[in-house]
Amino acid sequence: MNKMFAVGVVAVLALTVLAVFGDVDNEFTMQFKGTCRNQGTQCEAKGNSQTISMTVDPSDAIDFSVKTVIGSYADIRSVVTYNKDTNMYSEYGNVTFGTHLTRSHTLYFNTNGNTGRKEYVNKEGGEYVYSMSAVVDGGTGAFDGARGMMSVAGYGIDADFSSFTQYVSIVSNVDL
């Protein structure tokens, strides 16, 4: 799949979300760090409350930072199915928000097919980058009735993602 086709698919999906769901009331991006087990098929990640900052300096270089701040956190739990012949994958799961005592706010997501892709960036070192898009198809608590889109981009240290960092962006029809 070429890059232009992928960009086109993402643009069409974003426009479809806006047309189907009307005004979008909620959007955010968070950094999550996590691990996978069972050869990368069951994954968990945590994102603390944070401030994400990106600026372009005068020499056109990017200054990007993620700073943890005091507050609650989010967890992602997902099941991943890989097609090793194509480096594509499907994924479904949930994102929960709250504290260690109560986690009553949940978003559910599903790629509904192989929308994820992982690629080597360093074959000798086993480092990978990956991305995927998924449909947000429900929720609980503050996310009751949620519909929208989720995109993920990240990197891992090995093919099974025993350690990874990812950036999750969600746009939905519910307001926090």
PDB file of C-alpha atoms in Angstrom:
ATOM      1  CA  MET A   1       0.000   0.000   0.000  1.00  0.00           C
ATOM      2  CA  ASN A   2       1.549   3.298  -1.004  1.00  0.00           C
ATOM      3  CA  LYS A   3       1.704   6.358   1.239  1.00  0.00           C
ATOM      4  CA  MET A   4      -0.695   8.481  -0.829  1.00  0.00           C
ATOM      5  CA  PHE A   5      -3.354   5.764  -0.668  1.00  0.00           C
ATOM      6  CA  ALA A   6      -2.939   5.509   3.122  1.00  0.00           C
ATOM      7  CA  VAL A   7      -3.212   9.289   3.534  1.00  0.00           C
ATOM      8  CA  GLY A   8      -6.316   9.270   1.356  1.00  0.00           C
ATOM      9  CA  VAL A   9      -7.933   6.514   3.427  1.00  0.00           C
ATOM     10  CA  VAL A  10      -7.261   8.389   6.674  1.00  0.00           C
ATOM     11  CA  ALA A  11      -8.667  11.624   5.220  1.00  0.00           C
ATOM     12  CA  VAL A  12     -11.816   9.858   4.004  1.00  0.00           C
ATOM     13  CA  LEU A  13     -12.279   8.209   7.406  1.00  0.00           C
ATOM     14  CA  ALA A  14     -11.916  11.551   9.209  1.00  0.00           C
ATOM     15  CA  LEU A  15     -14.428  13.229   6.888  1.00  0.00           C
ATOM     16  CA  THR A  16     -16.817  10.290   7.300  1.00  0.00           C
ATOM     17  CA  VAL A  17     -16.668  10.640  11.092  1.00  0.00           C
ATOM     18  CA  LEU A  18     -17.500  14.339  10.830  1.00  0.00           C
ATOM     19  CA  ALA A  19     -20.350  13.731   8.369  1.00  0.00           C
ATOM     20  CA  VAL A  20     -21.877  10.848  10.333  1.00  0.00           C
ATOM     21  CA  PHE A  21     -21.452  12.169  13.847  1.00  0.00           C
ATOM     22  CA  GLY A  22     -21.832  15.913  13.346  1.00  0.00           C
ATOM     23  CA  ASP A  23     -19.944  18.337  15.539  1.00  0.00           C
ATOM     24  CA  VAL A  24     -16.967  16.805  17.283  1.00  0.00           C
ATOM     25  CA  ASP A  25     -16.855  17.770  20.955  1.00  0.00           C
ATOM     26  CA  ASN A  26     -13.855  15.899  22.202  1.00  0.00           C
ATOM     27  CA  GLU A  27     -10.339  15.249  20.985  1.00  0.00           C
ATOM     28  CA  PHE A  28      -7.052  14.492  22.664  1.00  0.00           C
ATOM     29  CA  THR A  29      -3.627  12.930  22.223  1.00  0.00           C
ATOM     30  CA  MET A  30      -1.711  11.046  24.927  1.00  0.00           C
ATOM     31  CA  GLN A  31       1.596   9.233  25.191  1.00  0.00           C
ATOM     32  CA  PHE A  32       1.349   5.671  26.523  1.00  0.00           C
ATOM     33  CA  LYS A  33       4.147   3.288  27.498  1.00  0.00           C
ATOM     34  CA  GLY A  34       3.559  -0.426  27.750  1.00  0.00           C
ATOM     35  CA  THR A  35       4.352  -4.045  27.113  1.00  0.00           C
ATOM     36  CA  CYS A  36       2.914  -6.953  25.158  1.00  0.00           C
ATOM     37  CA  ARG A  37       2.982 -10.651  26.040  1.00  0.00           C
ATOM     38  CA  ASN A  38       2.122 -13.910  24.241  1.00  0.00           C
ATOM     39  CA  GLN A  39       4.284 -13.004  21.207  1.00  0.00           C
ATOM     40  CA  GLY A  40       2.854  -9.498  21.041  1.00  0.00           C
ATOM     41  CA  THR A  41      -0.836 -10.476  20.990  1.00  0.00           C
ATOM     42  CA  GLN A  42      -1.942  -9.113  24.398  1.00  0.00           C
ATOM     43  CA  CYS A  43      -0.864  -5.561  25.143  1.00  0.00           C
ATOM     44  CA  GLU A  44      -1.211  -3.115  28.031  1.00  0.00           C
ATOM     45  CA  ALA A  45      -0.051   0.489  28.272  1.00  0.00           C
ATOM     46  CA  LYS A  46      -0.364   3.358  30.739  1.00  0.00           C
ATOM     47  CA  GLY A  47      -0.544   7.083  30.105  1.00  0.00           C
ATOM     48  CA  ASN A  48      -0.147   9.445  33.034  1.00  0.00           C
ATOM     49  CA  SER A  49      -1.697  12.914  33.100  1.00  0.00           C
ATOM     50  CA  GLN A  50       0.633  14.937  30.901  1.00  0.00           C
ATOM     51  CA  THR A  51       1.372  18.053  28.940  1.00  0.00           C
ATOM     52  CA  ILE A  52       2.496  17.546  25.337  1.00  0.00           C
ATOM     53  CA  SER A  53       4.362  20.398  23.642  1.00  0.00           C
ATOM     54  CA  MET A  54       5.694  20.785  20.103  1.00  0.00           C
ATOM     55  CA  THR A  55       7.312  23.856  18.596  1.00  0.00           C
ATOM     56  CA  VAL A  56       9.239  24.546  15.410  1.00  0.00           C
ATOM     57  CA  ASP A  57      12.380  26.551  16.107  1.00  0.00           C
ATOM     58  CA  PRO A  58      13.867  29.148  13.707  1.00  0.00           C
ATOM     59  CA  SER A  59      16.085  26.565  12.024  1.00  0.00           C
ATOM     60  CA  ASP A  60      12.979  24.426  11.230  1.00  0.00           C
ATOM     61  CA  ALA A  61      13.902  21.768  13.749  1.00  0.00           C
ATOM     62  CA  ILE A  62      11.184  20.334  15.967  1.00  0.00           C
ATOM     63  CA  ASP A  63      11.239  20.567  19.733  1.00  0.00           C
ATOM     64  CA  PHE A  64       8.884  17.942  21.197  1.00  0.00           C
ATOM     65  CA  SER A  65       8.330  17.068  24.848  1.00  0.00           C
ATOM     66  CA  VAL A  66       5.962  15.118  27.074  1.00  0.00           C
ATOM     67  CA  LYS A  67       5.886  16.129  30.731  1.00  0.00           C
ATOM     68  CA  THR A  68       4.052  14.131  33.397  1.00  0.00           C
ATOM     69  CA  VAL A  69       1.801  16.222  35.639  1.00  0.00           C
ATOM     70  CA  ILE A  70      -0.097  15.371  38.824  1.00  0.00           C
ATOM     71  CA  GLY A  71      -3.428  13.730  38.062  1.00  0.00           C
ATOM     72  CA  SER A  72      -5.203  10.551  37.060  1.00  0.00           C
ATOM     73  CA  TYR A  73      -4.123   8.215  34.290  1.00  0.00           C
ATOM     74  CA  ALA A  74      -5.389   6.086  31.413  1.00  0.00           C
ATOM     75  CA  ASP A  75      -4.819   2.407  30.632  1.00  0.00           C
ATOM     76  CA  ILE A  76      -5.092   0.663  27.265  1.00  0.00           C
ATOM     77  CA  ARG A  77      -5.672  -3.073  27.056  1.00  0.00           C
ATOM     78  CA  SER A  78      -5.872  -4.707  23.648  1.00  0.00           C
ATOM     79  CA  VAL A  79      -5.735  -7.939  21.693  1.00  0.00           C
ATOM     80  CA  VAL A  80      -3.645  -7.885  18.510  1.00  0.00           C
ATOM     81  CA  THR A  81      -3.722 -10.336  15.584  1.00  0.00           C
ATOM     82  CA  TYR A  82      -0.707 -10.119  13.242  1.00  0.00           C
ATOM     83  CA  ASN A  83      -0.378 -11.220   9.645  1.00  0.00           C
ATOM     84  CA  LYS A  84       3.383 -11.791   9.402  1.00  0.00           C
ATOM     85  CA  ASP A  85       3.265 -12.109   5.599  1.00  0.00           C
ATOM     86  CA  THR A  86       2.059  -8.511   5.168  1.00  0.00           C
ATOM     87  CA  ASN A  87       3.239  -6.852   8.437  1.00  0.00           C
ATOM     88  CA  MET A  88      -0.408  -5.791   8.902  1.00  0.00           C
ATOM     89  CA  TYR A  89      -2.473  -6.301  12.038  1.00  0.00           C
ATOM     90  CA  SER A  90      -5.922  -5.928  13.541  1.00  0.00           C
ATOM     91  CA  GLU A  91      -6.572  -4.804  17.110  1.00  0.00           C
ATOM     92  CA  TYR A  92      -9.460  -4.323  19.520  1.00  0.00           C
ATOM     93  CA  GLY A  93      -9.645  -3.285  23.151  1.00  0.00           C
ATOM     94  CA  ASN A  94     -10.442  -0.469  25.533  1.00  0.00           C
ATOM     95  CA  VAL A  95      -9.023   2.666  27.100  1.00  0.00           C
ATOM     96  CA  THR A  96     -10.012   3.312  30.735  1.00  0.00           C
ATOM     97  CA  PHE A  97      -9.611   6.610  32.578  1.00  0.00           C
ATOM     98  CA  GLY A  98      -9.495   7.358  36.296  1.00  0.00           C
ATOM     99  CA  THR A  99      -7.463   6.587  39.392  1.00  0.00           C
ATOM    100  CA  HIS A 100      -6.128   3.379  40.912  1.00  0.00           C
ATOM    101  CA  LEU A 101      -9.341   3.257  43.015  1.00  0.00           C
ATOM    102  CA  THR A 102     -11.994   3.911  40.381  1.00  0.00           C
ATOM    103  CA  ARG A 103     -11.890   3.475  36.602  1.00  0.00           C
ATOM    104  CA  SER A 104     -15.496   3.995  35.480  1.00  0.00           C
ATOM    105  CA  HIS A 105     -14.799   5.873  32.212  1.00  0.00           C
ATOM    106  CA  THR A 106     -14.047   3.568  29.255  1.00  0.00           C
ATOM    107  CA  LEU A 107     -13.742   3.850  25.464  1.00  0.00           C
ATOM    108  CA  TYR A 108     -13.970   0.733  23.263  1.00  0.00           C
ATOM    109  CA  PHE A 109     -12.120   0.500  19.934  1.00  0.00           C
ATOM    110  CA  ASN A 110     -11.776  -1.934  17.052  1.00  0.00           C
ATOM    111  CA  THR A 111      -9.800  -1.743  13.799  1.00  0.00           C
ATOM    112  CA  ASN A 112     -12.440  -3.912  12.066  1.00  0.00           C
ATOM    113  CA  GLY A 113      -9.733  -5.510   9.931  1.00  0.00           C
ATOM    114  CA  ASN A 114      -6.031  -5.128   9.219  1.00  0.00           C
ATOM    115  CA  THR A 115      -5.541  -1.358   9.429  1.00  0.00           C
ATOM    116  CA  GLY A 116      -2.364  -1.565  11.486  1.00  0.00           C
ATOM    117  CA  ARG A 117       1.110  -1.827   9.996  1.00  0.00           C
ATOM    118  CA  LYS A 118       4.535  -2.333  11.557  1.00  0.00           C
ATOM    119  CA  GLU A 119       7.882  -1.789   9.878  1.00  0.00           C
ATOM    120  CA  TYR A 120      11.525  -2.290  10.814  1.00  0.00           C
ATOM    121  CA  VAL A 121      13.592   0.820  11.362  1.00  0.00           C
ATOM    122  CA  ASN A 122      16.648  -1.133  12.467  1.00  0.00           C
ATOM    123  CA  LYS A 123      16.627  -4.791  11.411  1.00  0.00           C
ATOM    124  CA  GLU A 124      19.843  -5.574  13.268  1.00  0.00           C
ATOM    125  CA  GLY A 125      18.545  -4.022  16.500  1.00  0.00           C
ATOM    126  CA  GLY A 126      14.997  -5.294  16.026  1.00  0.00           C
ATOM    127  CA  GLU A 127      13.417  -1.853  16.417  1.00  0.00           C
ATOM    128  CA  TYR A 128       9.984  -1.281  14.912  1.00  0.00           C
ATOM    129  CA  VAL A 129       7.621   1.583  14.200  1.00  0.00           C
ATOM    130  CA  TYR A 130       3.905   1.016  13.795  1.00  0.00           C
ATOM    131  CA  SER A 131       0.608   2.784  13.217  1.00  0.00           C
ATOM    132  CA  MET A 132      -3.071   1.946  13.071  1.00  0.00           C
ATOM    133  CA  SER A 133      -6.511   3.491  12.953  1.00  0.00           C
ATOM    134  CA  ALA A 134      -9.592   2.180  14.717  1.00  0.00           C
ATOM    135  CA  VAL A 135     -13.247   3.010  15.199  1.00  0.00           C
ATOM    136  CA  VAL A 136     -14.333   4.130  18.670  1.00  0.00           C
ATOM    137  CA  ASP A 137     -17.507   2.090  19.041  1.00  0.00           C
ATOM    138  CA  GLY A 138     -18.893   2.782  22.514  1.00  0.00           C
ATOM    139  CA  GLY A 139     -18.028   3.599  26.064  1.00  0.00           C
ATOM    140  CA  THR A 140     -19.067   3.863  29.702  1.00  0.00           C
ATOM    141  CA  GLY A 141     -19.210   6.693  32.226  1.00  0.00           C
ATOM    142  CA  ALA A 142     -18.264  10.018  30.619  1.00  0.00           C
ATOM    143  CA  PHE A 143     -17.860   8.133  27.317  1.00  0.00           C
ATOM    144  CA  ASP A 144     -21.338   6.544  27.271  1.00  0.00           C
ATOM    145  CA  GLY A 145     -22.512   6.493  23.647  1.00  0.00           C
ATOM    146  CA  ALA A 146     -19.080   7.453  22.284  1.00  0.00           C
ATOM    147  CA  ARG A 147     -18.474   7.157  18.546  1.00  0.00           C
ATOM    148  CA  GLY A 148     -15.410   8.356  16.716  1.00  0.00           C
ATOM    149  CA  MET A 149     -11.921   7.493  15.505  1.00  0.00           C
ATOM    150  CA  MET A 150      -8.646   6.556  17.170  1.00  0.00           C
ATOM    151  CA  SER A 151      -5.198   6.681  15.596  1.00  0.00           C
ATOM    152  CA  VAL A 152      -2.012   5.266  17.047  1.00  0.00           C
ATOM    153  CA  ALA A 153       1.638   5.742  16.082  1.00  0.00           C
ATOM    154  CA  GLY A 154       4.494   4.287  18.070  1.00  0.00           C
ATOM    155  CA  TYR A 155       7.707   2.336  18.298  1.00  0.00           C
ATOM    156  CA  GLY A 156       8.913  -0.823  19.998  1.00  0.00           C
ATOM    157  CA  ILE A 157      12.245  -2.404  20.773  1.00  0.00           C
ATOM    158  CA  ASP A 158      11.471  -5.823  19.273  1.00  0.00           C
ATOM    159  CA  ALA A 159       9.011  -7.695  17.028  1.00  0.00           C
ATOM    160  CA  ASP A 160       6.904  -8.784  20.042  1.00  0.00           C
ATOM    161  CA  PHE A 161       6.741  -5.273  21.521  1.00  0.00           C
ATOM    162  CA  SER A 162       8.014  -6.322  24.929  1.00  0.00           C
ATOM    163  CA  SER A 163       8.447  -2.563  25.496  1.00  0.00           C
ATOM    164  CA  PHE A 164       6.832   0.201  23.450  1.00  0.00           C
ATOM    165  CA  THR A 165       5.897   3.879  23.412  1.00  0.00           C
ATOM    166  CA  GLN A 166       2.871   5.065  21.460  1.00  0.00           C
ATOM    167  CA  TYR A 167       0.911   8.231  20.822  1.00  0.00           C
ATOM    168  CA  VAL A 168      -2.856   7.768  20.830  1.00  0.00           C
ATOM    169  CA  SER A 169      -5.198  10.383  19.348  1.00  0.00           C
ATOM    170  CA  ILE A 170      -8.952  10.094  19.749  1.00  0.00           C
ATOM    171  CA  VAL A 171     -11.715  12.207  18.262  1.00  0.00           C
ATOM    172  CA  SER A 172     -15.244  11.398  19.454  1.00  0.00           C
ATOM    173  CA  ASN A 173     -18.739  12.795  19.696  1.00  0.00           C
ATOM    174  CA  VAL A 174     -18.819  12.984  23.515  1.00  0.00           C
ATOM    175  CA  ASP A 175     -17.697  15.818  25.701  1.00  0.00           C
ATOM    176  CA  LEU A 176     -15.711  15.159  28.851  1.00  0.00           C
TER     177      LEU A 176
END
